[in-house]
mmCIF file of C-alpha atoms and ligand atoms in Angstrom:
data_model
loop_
_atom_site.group_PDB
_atom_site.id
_atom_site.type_symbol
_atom_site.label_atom_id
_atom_site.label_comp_id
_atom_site.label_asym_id
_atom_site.label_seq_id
_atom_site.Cartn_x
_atom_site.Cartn_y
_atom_site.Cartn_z
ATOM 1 C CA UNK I 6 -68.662 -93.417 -24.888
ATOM 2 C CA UNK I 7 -70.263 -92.687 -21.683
ATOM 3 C CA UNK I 8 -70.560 -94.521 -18.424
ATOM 4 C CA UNK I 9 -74.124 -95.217 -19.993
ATOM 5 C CA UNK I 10 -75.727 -95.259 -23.084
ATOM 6 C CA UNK I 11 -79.548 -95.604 -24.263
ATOM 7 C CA UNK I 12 -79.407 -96.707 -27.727
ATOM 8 C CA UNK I 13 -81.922 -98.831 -30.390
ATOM 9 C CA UNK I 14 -83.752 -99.664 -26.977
ATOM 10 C CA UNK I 15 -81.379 -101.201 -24.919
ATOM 11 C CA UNK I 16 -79.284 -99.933 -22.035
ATOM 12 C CA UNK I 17 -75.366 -100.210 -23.036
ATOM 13 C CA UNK I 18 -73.054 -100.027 -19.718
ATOM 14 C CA UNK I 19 -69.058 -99.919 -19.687
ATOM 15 C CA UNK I 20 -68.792 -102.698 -17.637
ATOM 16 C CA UNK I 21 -66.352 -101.385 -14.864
ATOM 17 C CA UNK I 22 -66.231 -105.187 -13.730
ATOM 18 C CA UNK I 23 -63.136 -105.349 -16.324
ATOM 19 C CA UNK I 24 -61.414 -102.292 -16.339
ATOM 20 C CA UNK I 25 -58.382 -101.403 -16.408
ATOM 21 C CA UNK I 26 -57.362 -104.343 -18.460
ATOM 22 C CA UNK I 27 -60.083 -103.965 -20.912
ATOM 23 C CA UNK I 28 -62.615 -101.581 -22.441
ATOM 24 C CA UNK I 29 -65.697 -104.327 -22.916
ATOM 25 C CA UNK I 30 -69.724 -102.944 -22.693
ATOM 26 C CA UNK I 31 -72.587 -104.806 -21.487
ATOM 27 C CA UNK I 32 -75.899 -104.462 -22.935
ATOM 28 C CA UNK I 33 -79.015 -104.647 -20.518
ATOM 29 C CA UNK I 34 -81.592 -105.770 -22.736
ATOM 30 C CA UNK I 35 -84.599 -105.561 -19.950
ATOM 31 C CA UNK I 36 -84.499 -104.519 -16.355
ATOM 32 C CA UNK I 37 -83.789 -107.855 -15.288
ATOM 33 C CA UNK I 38 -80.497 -107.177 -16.741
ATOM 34 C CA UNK I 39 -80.220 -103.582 -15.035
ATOM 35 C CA UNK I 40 -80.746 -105.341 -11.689
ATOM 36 C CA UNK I 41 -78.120 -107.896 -12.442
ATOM 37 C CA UNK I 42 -75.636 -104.919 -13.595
ATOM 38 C CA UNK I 43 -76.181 -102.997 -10.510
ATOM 39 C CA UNK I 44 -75.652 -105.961 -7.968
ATOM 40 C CA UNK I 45 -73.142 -106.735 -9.503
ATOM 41 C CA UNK I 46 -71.376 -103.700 -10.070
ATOM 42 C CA UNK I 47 -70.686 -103.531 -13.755
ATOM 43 C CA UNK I 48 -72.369 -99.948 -13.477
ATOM 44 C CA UNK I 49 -71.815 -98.695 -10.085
ATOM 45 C CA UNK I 50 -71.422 -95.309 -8.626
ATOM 46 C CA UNK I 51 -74.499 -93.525 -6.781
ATOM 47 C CA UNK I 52 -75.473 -91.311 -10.134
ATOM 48 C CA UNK I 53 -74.600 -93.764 -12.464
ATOM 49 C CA UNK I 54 -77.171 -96.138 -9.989
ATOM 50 C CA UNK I 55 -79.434 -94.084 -10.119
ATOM 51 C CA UNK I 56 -79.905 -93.151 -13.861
ATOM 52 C CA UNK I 57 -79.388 -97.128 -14.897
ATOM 53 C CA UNK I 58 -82.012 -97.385 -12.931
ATOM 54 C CA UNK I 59 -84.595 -94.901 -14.047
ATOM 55 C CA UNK I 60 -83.810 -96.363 -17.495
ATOM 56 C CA UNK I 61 -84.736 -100.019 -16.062
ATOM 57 C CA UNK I 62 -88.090 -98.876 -15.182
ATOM 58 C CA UNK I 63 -88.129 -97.639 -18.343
ATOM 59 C CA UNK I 64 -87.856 -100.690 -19.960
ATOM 60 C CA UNK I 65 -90.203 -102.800 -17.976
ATOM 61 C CA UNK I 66 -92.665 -99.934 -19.346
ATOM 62 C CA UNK I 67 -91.790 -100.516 -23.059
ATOM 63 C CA UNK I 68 -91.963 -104.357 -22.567
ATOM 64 C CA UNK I 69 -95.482 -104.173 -21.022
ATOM 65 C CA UNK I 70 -94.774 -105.839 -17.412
ATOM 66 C CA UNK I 71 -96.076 -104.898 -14.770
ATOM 67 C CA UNK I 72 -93.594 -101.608 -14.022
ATOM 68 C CA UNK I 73 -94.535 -101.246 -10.040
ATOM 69 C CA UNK I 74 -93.495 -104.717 -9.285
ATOM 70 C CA UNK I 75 -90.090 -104.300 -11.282
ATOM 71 C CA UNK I 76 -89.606 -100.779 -9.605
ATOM 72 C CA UNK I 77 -89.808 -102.432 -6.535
ATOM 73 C CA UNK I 78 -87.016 -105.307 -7.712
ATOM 74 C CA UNK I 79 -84.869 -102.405 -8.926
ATOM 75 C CA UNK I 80 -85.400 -100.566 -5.648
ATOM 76 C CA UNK I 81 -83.778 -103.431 -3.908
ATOM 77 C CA UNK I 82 -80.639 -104.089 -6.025
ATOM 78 C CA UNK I 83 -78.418 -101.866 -3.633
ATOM 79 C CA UNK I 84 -79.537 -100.419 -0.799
ATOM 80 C CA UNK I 85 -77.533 -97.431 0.172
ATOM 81 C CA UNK I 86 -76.544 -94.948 -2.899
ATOM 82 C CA UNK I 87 -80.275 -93.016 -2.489
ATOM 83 C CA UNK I 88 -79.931 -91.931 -6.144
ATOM 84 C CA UNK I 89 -81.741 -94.913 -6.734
ATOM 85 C CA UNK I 90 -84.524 -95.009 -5.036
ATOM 86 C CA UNK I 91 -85.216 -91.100 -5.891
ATOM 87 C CA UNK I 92 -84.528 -92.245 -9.813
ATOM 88 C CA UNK I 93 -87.031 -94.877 -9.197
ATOM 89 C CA UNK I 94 -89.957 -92.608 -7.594
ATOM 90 C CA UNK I 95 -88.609 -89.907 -10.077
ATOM 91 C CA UNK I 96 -89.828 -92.112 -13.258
ATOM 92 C CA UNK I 97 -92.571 -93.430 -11.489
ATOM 93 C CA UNK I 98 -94.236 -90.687 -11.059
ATOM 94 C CA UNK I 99 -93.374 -89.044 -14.444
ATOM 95 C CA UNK I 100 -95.879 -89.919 -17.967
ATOM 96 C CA UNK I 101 -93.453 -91.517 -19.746
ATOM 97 C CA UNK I 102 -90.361 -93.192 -17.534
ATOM 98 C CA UNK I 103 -88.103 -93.580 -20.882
ATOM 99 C CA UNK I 104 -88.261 -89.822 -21.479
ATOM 100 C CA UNK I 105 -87.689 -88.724 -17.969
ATOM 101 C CA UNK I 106 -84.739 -91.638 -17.472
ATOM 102 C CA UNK I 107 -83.354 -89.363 -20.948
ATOM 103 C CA UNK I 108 -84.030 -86.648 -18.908
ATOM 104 C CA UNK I 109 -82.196 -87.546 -15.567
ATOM 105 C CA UNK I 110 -79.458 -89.100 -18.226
ATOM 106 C CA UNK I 111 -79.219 -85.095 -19.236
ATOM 107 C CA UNK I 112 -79.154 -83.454 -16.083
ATOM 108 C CA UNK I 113 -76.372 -85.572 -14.492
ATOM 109 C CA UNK I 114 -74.386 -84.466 -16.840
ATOM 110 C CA UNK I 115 -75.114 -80.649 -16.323
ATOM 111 C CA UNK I 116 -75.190 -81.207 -12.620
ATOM 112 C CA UNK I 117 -71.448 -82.469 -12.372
ATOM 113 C CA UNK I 118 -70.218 -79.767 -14.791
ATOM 114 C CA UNK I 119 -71.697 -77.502 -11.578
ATOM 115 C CA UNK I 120 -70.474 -79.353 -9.330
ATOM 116 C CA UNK I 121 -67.114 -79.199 -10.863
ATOM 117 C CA UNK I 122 -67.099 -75.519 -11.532
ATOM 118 C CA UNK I 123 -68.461 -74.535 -7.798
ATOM 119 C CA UNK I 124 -65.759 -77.161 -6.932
ATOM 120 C CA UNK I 125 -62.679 -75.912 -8.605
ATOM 121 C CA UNK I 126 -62.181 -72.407 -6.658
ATOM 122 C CA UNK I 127 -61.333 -74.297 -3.704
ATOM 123 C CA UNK I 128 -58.339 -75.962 -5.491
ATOM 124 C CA UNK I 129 -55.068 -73.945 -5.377
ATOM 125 C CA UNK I 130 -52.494 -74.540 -8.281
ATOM 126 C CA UNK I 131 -49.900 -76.635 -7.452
ATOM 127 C CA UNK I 132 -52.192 -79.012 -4.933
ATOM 128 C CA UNK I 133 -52.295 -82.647 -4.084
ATOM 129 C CA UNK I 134 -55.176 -83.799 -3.522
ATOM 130 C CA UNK I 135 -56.460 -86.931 -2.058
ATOM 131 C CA UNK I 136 -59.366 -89.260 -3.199
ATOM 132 C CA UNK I 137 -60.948 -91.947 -2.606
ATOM 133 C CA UNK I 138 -63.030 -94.598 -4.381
ATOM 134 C CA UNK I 139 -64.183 -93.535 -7.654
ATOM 135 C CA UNK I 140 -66.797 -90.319 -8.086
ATOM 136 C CA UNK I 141 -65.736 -90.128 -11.232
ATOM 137 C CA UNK I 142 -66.610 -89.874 -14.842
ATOM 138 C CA UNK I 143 -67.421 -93.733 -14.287
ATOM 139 C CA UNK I 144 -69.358 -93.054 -11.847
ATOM 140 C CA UNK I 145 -72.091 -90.948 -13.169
ATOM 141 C CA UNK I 146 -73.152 -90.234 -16.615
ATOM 142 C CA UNK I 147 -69.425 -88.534 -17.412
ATOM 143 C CA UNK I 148 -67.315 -85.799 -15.730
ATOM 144 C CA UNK I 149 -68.077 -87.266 -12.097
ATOM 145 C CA UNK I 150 -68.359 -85.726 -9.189
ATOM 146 C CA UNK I 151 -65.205 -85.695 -7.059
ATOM 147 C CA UNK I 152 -63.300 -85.879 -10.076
ATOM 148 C CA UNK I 153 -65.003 -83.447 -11.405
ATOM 149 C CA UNK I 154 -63.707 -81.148 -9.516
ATOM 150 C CA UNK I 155 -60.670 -81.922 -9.869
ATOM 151 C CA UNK I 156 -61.461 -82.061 -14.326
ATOM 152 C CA UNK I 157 -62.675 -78.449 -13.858
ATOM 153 C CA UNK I 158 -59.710 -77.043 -11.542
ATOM 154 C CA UNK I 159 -57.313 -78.866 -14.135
ATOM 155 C CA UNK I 160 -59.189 -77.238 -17.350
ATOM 156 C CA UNK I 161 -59.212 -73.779 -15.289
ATOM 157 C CA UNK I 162 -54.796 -74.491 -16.030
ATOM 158 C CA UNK I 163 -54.414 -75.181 -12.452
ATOM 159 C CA UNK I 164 -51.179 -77.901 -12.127
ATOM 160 C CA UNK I 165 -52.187 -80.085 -9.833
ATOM 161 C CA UNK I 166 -51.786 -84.118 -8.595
ATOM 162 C CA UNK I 167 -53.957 -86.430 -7.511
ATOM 163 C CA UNK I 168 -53.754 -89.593 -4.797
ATOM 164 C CA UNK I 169 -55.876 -92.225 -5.513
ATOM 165 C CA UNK I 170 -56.462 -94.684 -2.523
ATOM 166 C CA UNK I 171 -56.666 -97.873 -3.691
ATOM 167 C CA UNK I 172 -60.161 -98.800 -1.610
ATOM 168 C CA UNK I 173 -60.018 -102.175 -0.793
ATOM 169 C CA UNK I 174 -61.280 -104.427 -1.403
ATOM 170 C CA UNK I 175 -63.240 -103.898 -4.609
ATOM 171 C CA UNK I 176 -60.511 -101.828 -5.907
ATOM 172 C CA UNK I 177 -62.265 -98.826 -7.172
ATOM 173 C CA UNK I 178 -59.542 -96.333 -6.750
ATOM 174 C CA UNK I 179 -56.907 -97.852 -8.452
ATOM 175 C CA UNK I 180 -59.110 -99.902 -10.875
ATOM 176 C CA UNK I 181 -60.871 -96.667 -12.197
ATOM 177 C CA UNK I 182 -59.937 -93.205 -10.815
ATOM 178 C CA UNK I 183 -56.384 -93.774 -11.308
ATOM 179 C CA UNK I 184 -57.639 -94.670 -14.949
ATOM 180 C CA UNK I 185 -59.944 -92.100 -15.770
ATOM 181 C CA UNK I 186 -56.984 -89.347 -14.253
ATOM 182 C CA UNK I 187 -54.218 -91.193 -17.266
ATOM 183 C CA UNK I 188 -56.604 -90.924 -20.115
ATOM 184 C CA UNK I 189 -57.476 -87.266 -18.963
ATOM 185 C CA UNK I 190 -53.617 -86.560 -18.600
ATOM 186 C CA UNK I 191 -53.660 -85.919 -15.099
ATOM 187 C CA UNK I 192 -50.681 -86.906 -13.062
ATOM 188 C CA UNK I 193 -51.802 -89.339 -10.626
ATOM 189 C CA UNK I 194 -50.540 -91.209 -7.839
ATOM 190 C CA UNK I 195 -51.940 -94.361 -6.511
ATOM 191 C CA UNK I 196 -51.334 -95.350 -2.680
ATOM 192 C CA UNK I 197 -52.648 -98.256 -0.318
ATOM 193 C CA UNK I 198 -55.343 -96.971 1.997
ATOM 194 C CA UNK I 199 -53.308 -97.464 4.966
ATOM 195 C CA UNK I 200 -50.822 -94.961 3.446
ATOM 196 C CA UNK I 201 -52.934 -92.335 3.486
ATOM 197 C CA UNK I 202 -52.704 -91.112 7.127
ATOM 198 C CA UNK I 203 -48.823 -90.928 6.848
ATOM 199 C CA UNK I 204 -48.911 -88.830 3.678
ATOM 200 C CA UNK I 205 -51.460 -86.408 6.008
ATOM 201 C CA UNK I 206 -49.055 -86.502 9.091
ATOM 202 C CA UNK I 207 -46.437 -85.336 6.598
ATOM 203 C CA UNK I 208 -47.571 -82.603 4.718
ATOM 204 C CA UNK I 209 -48.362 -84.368 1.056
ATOM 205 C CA UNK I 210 -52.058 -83.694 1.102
ATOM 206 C CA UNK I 211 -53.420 -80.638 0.586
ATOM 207 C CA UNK I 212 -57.238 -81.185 0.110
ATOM 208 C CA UNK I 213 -59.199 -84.235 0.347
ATOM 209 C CA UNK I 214 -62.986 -84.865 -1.795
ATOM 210 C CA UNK I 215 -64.947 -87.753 -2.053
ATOM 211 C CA UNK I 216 -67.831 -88.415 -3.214
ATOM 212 C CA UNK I 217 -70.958 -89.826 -1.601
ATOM 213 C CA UNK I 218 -73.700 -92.217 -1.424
ATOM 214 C CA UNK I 219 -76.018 -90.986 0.628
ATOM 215 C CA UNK I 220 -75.674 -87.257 2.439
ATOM 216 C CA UNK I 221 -78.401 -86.977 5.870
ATOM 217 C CA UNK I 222 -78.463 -85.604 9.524
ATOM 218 C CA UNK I 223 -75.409 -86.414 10.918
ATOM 219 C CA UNK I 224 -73.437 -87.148 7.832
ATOM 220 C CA UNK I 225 -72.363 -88.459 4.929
ATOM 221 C CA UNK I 226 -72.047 -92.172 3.523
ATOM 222 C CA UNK I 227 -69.629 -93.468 1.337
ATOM 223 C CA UNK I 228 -67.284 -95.999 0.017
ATOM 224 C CA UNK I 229 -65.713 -97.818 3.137
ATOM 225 C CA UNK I 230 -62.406 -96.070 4.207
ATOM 226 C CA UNK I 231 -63.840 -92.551 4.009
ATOM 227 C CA UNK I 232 -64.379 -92.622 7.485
ATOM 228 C CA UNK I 233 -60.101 -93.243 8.503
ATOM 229 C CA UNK I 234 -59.659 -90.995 5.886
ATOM 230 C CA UNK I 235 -61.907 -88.083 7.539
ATOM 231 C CA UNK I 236 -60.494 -88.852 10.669
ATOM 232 C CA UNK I 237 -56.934 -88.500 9.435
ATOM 233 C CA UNK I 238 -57.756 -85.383 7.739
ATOM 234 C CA UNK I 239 -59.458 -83.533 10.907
ATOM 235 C CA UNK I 240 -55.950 -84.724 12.831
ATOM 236 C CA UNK I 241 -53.782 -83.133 10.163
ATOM 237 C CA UNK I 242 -55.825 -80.189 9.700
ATOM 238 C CA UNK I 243 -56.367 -80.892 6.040
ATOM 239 C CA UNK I 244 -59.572 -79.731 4.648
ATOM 240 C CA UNK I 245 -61.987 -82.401 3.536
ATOM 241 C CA UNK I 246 -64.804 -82.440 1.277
ATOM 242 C CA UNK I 247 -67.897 -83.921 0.028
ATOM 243 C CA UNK I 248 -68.498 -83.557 -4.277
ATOM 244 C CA UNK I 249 -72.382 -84.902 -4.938
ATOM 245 C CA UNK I 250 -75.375 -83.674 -6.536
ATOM 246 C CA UNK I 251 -79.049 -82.413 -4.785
ATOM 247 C CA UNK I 252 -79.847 -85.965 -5.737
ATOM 248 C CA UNK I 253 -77.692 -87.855 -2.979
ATOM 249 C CA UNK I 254 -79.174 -85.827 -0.403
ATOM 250 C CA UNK I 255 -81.569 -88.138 2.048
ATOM 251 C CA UNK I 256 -83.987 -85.125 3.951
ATOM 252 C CA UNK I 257 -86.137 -88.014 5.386
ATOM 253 C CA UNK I 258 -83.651 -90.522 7.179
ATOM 254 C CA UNK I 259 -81.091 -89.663 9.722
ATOM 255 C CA UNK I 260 -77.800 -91.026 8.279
ATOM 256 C CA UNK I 261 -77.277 -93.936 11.518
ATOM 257 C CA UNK I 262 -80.509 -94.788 10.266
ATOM 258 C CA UNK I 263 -79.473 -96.183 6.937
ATOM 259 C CA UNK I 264 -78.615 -99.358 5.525
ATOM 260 C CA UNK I 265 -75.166 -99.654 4.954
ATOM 261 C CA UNK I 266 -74.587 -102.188 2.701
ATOM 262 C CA UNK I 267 -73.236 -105.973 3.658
ATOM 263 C CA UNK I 268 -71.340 -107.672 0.420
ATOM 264 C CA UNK I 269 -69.853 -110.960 -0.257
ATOM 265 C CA UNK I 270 -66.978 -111.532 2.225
ATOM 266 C CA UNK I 271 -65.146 -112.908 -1.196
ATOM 267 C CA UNK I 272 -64.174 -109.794 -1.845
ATOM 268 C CA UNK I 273 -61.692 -109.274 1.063
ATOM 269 C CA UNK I 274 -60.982 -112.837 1.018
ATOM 270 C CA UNK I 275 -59.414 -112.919 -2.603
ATOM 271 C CA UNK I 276 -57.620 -110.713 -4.607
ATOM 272 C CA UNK I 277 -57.455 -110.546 -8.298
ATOM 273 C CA UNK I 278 -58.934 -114.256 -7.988
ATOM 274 C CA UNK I 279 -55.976 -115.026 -5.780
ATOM 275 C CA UNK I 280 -57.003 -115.928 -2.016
ATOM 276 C CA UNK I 281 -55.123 -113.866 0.658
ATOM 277 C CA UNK I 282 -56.226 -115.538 3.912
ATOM 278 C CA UNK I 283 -56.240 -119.162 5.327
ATOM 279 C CA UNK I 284 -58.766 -121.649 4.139
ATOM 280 C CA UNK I 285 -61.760 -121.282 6.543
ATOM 281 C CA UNK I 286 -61.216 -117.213 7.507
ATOM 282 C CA UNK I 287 -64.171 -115.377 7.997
ATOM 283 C CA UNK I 288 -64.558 -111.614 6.810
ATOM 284 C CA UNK I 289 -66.572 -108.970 7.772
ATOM 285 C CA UNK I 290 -67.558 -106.722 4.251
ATOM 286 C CA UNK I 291 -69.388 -103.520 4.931
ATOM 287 C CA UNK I 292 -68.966 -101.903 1.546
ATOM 288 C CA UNK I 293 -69.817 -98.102 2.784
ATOM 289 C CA UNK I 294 -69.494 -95.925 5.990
ATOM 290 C CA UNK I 295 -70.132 -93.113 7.912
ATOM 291 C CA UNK I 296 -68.295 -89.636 8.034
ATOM 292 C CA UNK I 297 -69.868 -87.692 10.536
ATOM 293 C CA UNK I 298 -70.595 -84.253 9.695
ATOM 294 C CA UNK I 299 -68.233 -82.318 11.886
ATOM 295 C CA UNK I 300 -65.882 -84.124 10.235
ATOM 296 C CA UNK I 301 -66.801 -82.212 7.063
ATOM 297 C CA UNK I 302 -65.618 -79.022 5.933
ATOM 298 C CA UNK I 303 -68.089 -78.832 2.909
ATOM 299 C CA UNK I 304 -70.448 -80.578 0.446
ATOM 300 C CA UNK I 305 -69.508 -79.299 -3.176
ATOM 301 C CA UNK I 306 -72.860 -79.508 -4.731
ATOM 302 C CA UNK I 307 -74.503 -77.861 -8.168
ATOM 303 C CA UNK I 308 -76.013 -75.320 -6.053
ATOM 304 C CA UNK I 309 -72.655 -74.326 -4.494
ATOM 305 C CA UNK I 310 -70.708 -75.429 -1.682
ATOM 306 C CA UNK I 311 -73.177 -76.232 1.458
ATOM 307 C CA UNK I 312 -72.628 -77.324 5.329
ATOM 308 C CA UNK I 313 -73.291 -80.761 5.979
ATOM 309 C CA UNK I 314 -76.651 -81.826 7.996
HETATM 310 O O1 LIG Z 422 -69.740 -99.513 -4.239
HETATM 311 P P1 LIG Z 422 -69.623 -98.367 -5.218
HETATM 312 O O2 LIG Z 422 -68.463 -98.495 -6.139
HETATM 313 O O3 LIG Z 422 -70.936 -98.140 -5.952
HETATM 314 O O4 LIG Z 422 -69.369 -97.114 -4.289
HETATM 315 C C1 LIG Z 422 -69.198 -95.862 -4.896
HETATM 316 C C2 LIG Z 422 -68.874 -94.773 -3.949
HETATM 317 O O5 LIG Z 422 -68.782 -94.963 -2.759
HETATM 318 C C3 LIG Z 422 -68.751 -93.401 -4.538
HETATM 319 O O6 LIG Z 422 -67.835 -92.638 -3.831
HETATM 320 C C4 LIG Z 422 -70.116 -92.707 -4.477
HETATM 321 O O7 LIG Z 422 -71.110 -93.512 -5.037
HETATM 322 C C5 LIG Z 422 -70.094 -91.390 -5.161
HETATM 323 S S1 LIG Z 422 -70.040 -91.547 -6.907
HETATM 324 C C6 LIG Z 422 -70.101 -90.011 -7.605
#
């Protein structure tokens, strides 16, 4: 099964809301149910955003609403990952949004095998390499981003380990990369995010790549923590990168221009459904940041490996 399926007209998502502990779909049945599964984040992701999306606007067509007003509700479901608002203009402007969502579905699958195999030179057998957040299989259609690279370098017979922050708060990295790396086979190592600067400082990373939400002038957003990891790497001289497709690329906003998104301070106040702070604590929940682009030593993309903006 893939991160997302189109099949007998409805939308059927792995709903990443309950992995690891179970394998469980969730069927969107009209986009009012895409929007719910992308606020939500049962499908979450930039690509995997971006083609749920497409496929939203897709159904609004089929059910014979009125599709600009429900591309406009989709549009505002998250605001940062720009996958989905080009996957929304992307359908709109196509003849038929449910062949071009099958489309997009298509390509992002043939854009992270690319990604992966432009990716995997840059690994060296026997590396460690750090992560964080998921750009995984999970996280697109399948294969991922990110982890992509890291599928392609490990199918090319190179030995290698990962480190999987665990990106607090939602969990992400040790929710779903560390995951997706066991049922691959691929040994995997799972740290807290305030780890990661000590395992730099000491010589047990060799290569960081992330993914990314949104790549403009200046730099590159992503999942909150990429930013103290990019500054860690820089200090330690380890070289970081950027996996993402064409499609996360923003050409008309600088990046200190964009929304970064604000979520429900819940989600640093509890843990597992366990609260972690005094009764009464307010929290501050900024779900993405910024890694400035000197901070960058490349974006892997399907067209090859590119200099950040
Ligand atoms: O809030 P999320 O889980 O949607 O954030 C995801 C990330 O930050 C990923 O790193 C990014 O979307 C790239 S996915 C290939």
């Amino acid at each position: 099964m893939k991160t997302l399926e189109w099949k007998d007209g409805e939308l059927v998502l792995i709903d990443q809301r309950k992995l690891p502990d179970s394998l469980e779909y969730f069927r969107c049945r009209n986009y009012r149910d895409v929007i719910y599964a992308i606020k939500n984040m049962v499908v979450r992701g930039a690509p995997a955003i971006g083609v749920t999306a497409a496929f939203g606007v897709a159904m609004a067509e089929l059910a014979g609403e009125d599709v600009e007003a429900a591309a406009e509700e989709v549009k505002a479901s998250r605001p940062t990952a720009v996958n989905l608002f080009w996957a929304v203009d992307r359908v709109m402007k196509s003849e038929s949004p449910l062949d071009e969502a099958i489309t997009m579905y298509r390509e992002d699958m043939e854009t992270n095998r690319a990604i992966g195999r432009h990716g995997a030179g840059l690994i060296e057998d026997g590396d460690t390499v750090l992560t964080h957040c998921n750009a995984g299989a999970l996280a697109c259609v399948d294969y991922g981003t990110a982890l992509g690279v890291i599928r392609a370098a490990w199918d090319e017979g190179k030995r290698l380990t990962v480190i999987c922050d665990e990106t607090r708060p939602v969990g992400q990295g040790a929710r779903l990369s560390v995951w997706e790396m066991q049922q691959e086979g691929i040994p995997v190592k799972l740290i807290a995010d305030v780890a990661a600067g000590y395992l730099m400082q000491t010589g047990m990373i060799d290569k960081v790549i992330i993914g990314a939400d949104r790549i403009a002038e200046g730099g590159v957003a992503n999942k909150i923590g990429s930013l103290m990891v990019a500054l860690a790497a820089k200090r330690f001289n380890v070289p970081f990168y950027v996996a993402a497709p064409m499609s996360t690329f923003d050409t008309e906003n600088p990046i200190y221009d964009i929304e970064i998104e604000e979520r429900d301070p819940a989600e640093v106040l509890y843990y597992g459904g366990c609260r972690i702070a005094p009764r009464g604590t307010e929290a501050i929940n900024p779900a993405f940041d910024i890694v400035p682009s000197d901070l960058i030593s490349g974006i892997i993309t399907e067209k090859g490996i590119l200099d950040p903006l």
